[in-house]
Short mmCIF file of C-alpha atoms in Angstrom, two decimals:
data_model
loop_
_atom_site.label_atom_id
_atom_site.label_comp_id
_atom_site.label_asym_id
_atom_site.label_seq_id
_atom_site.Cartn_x
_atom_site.Cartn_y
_atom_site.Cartn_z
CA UNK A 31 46.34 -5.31 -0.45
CA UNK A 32 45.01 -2.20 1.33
CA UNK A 33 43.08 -1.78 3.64
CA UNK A 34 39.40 -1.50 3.12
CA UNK A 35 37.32 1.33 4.91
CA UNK A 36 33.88 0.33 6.30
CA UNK A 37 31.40 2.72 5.56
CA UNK A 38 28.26 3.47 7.72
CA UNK A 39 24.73 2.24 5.99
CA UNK A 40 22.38 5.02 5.76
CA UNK A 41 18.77 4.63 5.21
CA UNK A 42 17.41 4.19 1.60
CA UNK A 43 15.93 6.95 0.26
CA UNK A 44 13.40 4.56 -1.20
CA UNK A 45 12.01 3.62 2.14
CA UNK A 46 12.15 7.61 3.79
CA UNK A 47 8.67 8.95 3.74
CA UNK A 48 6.45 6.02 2.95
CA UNK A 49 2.96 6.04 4.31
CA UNK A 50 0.89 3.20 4.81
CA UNK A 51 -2.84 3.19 4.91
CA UNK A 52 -5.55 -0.01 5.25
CA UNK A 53 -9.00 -0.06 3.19
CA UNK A 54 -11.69 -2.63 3.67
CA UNK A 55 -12.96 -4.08 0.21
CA UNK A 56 -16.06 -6.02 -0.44
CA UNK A 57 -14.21 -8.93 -2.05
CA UNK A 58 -16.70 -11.81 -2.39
CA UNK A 59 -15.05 -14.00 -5.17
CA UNK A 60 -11.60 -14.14 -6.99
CA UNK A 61 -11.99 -12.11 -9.52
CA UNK A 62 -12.95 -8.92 -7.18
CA UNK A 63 -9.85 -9.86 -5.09
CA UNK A 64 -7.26 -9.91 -8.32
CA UNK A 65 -9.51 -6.58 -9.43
CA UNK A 66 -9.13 -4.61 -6.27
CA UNK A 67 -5.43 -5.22 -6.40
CA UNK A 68 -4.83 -4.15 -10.14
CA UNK A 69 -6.84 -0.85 -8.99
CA UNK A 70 -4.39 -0.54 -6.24
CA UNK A 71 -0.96 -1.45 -7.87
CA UNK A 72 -2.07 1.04 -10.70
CA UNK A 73 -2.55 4.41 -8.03
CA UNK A 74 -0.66 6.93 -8.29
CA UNK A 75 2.39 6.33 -5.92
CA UNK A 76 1.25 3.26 -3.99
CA UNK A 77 4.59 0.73 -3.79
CA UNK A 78 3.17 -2.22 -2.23
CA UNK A 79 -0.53 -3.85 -2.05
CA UNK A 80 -1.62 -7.02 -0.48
CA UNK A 81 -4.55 -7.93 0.78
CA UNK A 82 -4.52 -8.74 4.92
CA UNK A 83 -7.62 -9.25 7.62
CA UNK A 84 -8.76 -12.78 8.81
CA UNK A 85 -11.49 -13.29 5.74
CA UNK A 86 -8.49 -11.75 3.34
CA UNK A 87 -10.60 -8.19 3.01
CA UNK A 88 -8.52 -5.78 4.06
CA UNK A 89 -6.34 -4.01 1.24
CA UNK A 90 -2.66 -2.94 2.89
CA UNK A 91 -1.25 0.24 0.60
CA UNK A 92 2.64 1.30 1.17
CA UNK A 93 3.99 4.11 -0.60
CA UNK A 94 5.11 7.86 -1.32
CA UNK A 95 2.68 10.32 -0.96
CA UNK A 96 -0.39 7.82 -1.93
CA UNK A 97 -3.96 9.36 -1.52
CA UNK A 98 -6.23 6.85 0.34
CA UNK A 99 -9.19 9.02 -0.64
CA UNK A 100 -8.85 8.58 -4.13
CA UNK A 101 -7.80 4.99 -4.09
CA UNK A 102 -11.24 4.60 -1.99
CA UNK A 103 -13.36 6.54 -4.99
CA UNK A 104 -11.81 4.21 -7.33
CA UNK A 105 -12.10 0.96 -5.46
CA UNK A 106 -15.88 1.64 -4.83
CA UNK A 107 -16.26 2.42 -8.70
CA UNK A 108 -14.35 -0.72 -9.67
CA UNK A 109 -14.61 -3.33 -7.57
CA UNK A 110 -17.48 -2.78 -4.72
CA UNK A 111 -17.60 -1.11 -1.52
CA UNK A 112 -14.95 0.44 0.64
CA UNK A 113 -13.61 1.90 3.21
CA UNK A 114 -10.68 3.42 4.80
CA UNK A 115 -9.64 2.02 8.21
CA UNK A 116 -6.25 3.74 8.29
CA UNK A 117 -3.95 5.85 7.40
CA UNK A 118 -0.59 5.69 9.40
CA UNK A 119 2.05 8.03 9.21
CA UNK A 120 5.99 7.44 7.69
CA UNK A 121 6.97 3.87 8.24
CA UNK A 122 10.22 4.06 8.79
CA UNK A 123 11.14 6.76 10.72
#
């Protein structure tokens, strides 16, 4: 058998470049909790959504080149009102 060379693990070019940013929802029952996270999964390149805070009312949104602005307009259409806390730069860099 030969001998196997090792390469080096380079970063994903799935993870390069995602943004994160955190919304507060008015969530008061089920039903606007599974609603605010369809809007979200459905957004134009969000990755990831789950919902975070003590009373489970803060909306976490990971992805590539996601527009917290426009997820906001839709969430307060949708579901109720909202709010952007955050918006953080590249995760993993």
């Amino acid at each position: 058998m030969g001998v196997v060379e090792r390469v080096p693990r380079r970063r994903s070019r799935i993870t390069k470049g995602l943004t994160d940013s955190i919304c507060a929802v008015e969530m008061n029952s089920q039903k606007s909790k599974t609603k605010a996270l369809e809007v979200g999964r459905n957004a134009d390149g969000v990755g990831s959504v789950r919902l975070e805070g003590d009373h489970r009312d803060e909306m976490l949104v990971i992805g590539n080149g996601n527009d917290a602005v426009k997820l906001v307009k839709i969430l307060r259409t949708k579901v109720g009102a909202a709010e952007i806390i955050s918006v953080g730069g590249s995760l993993f860099e």
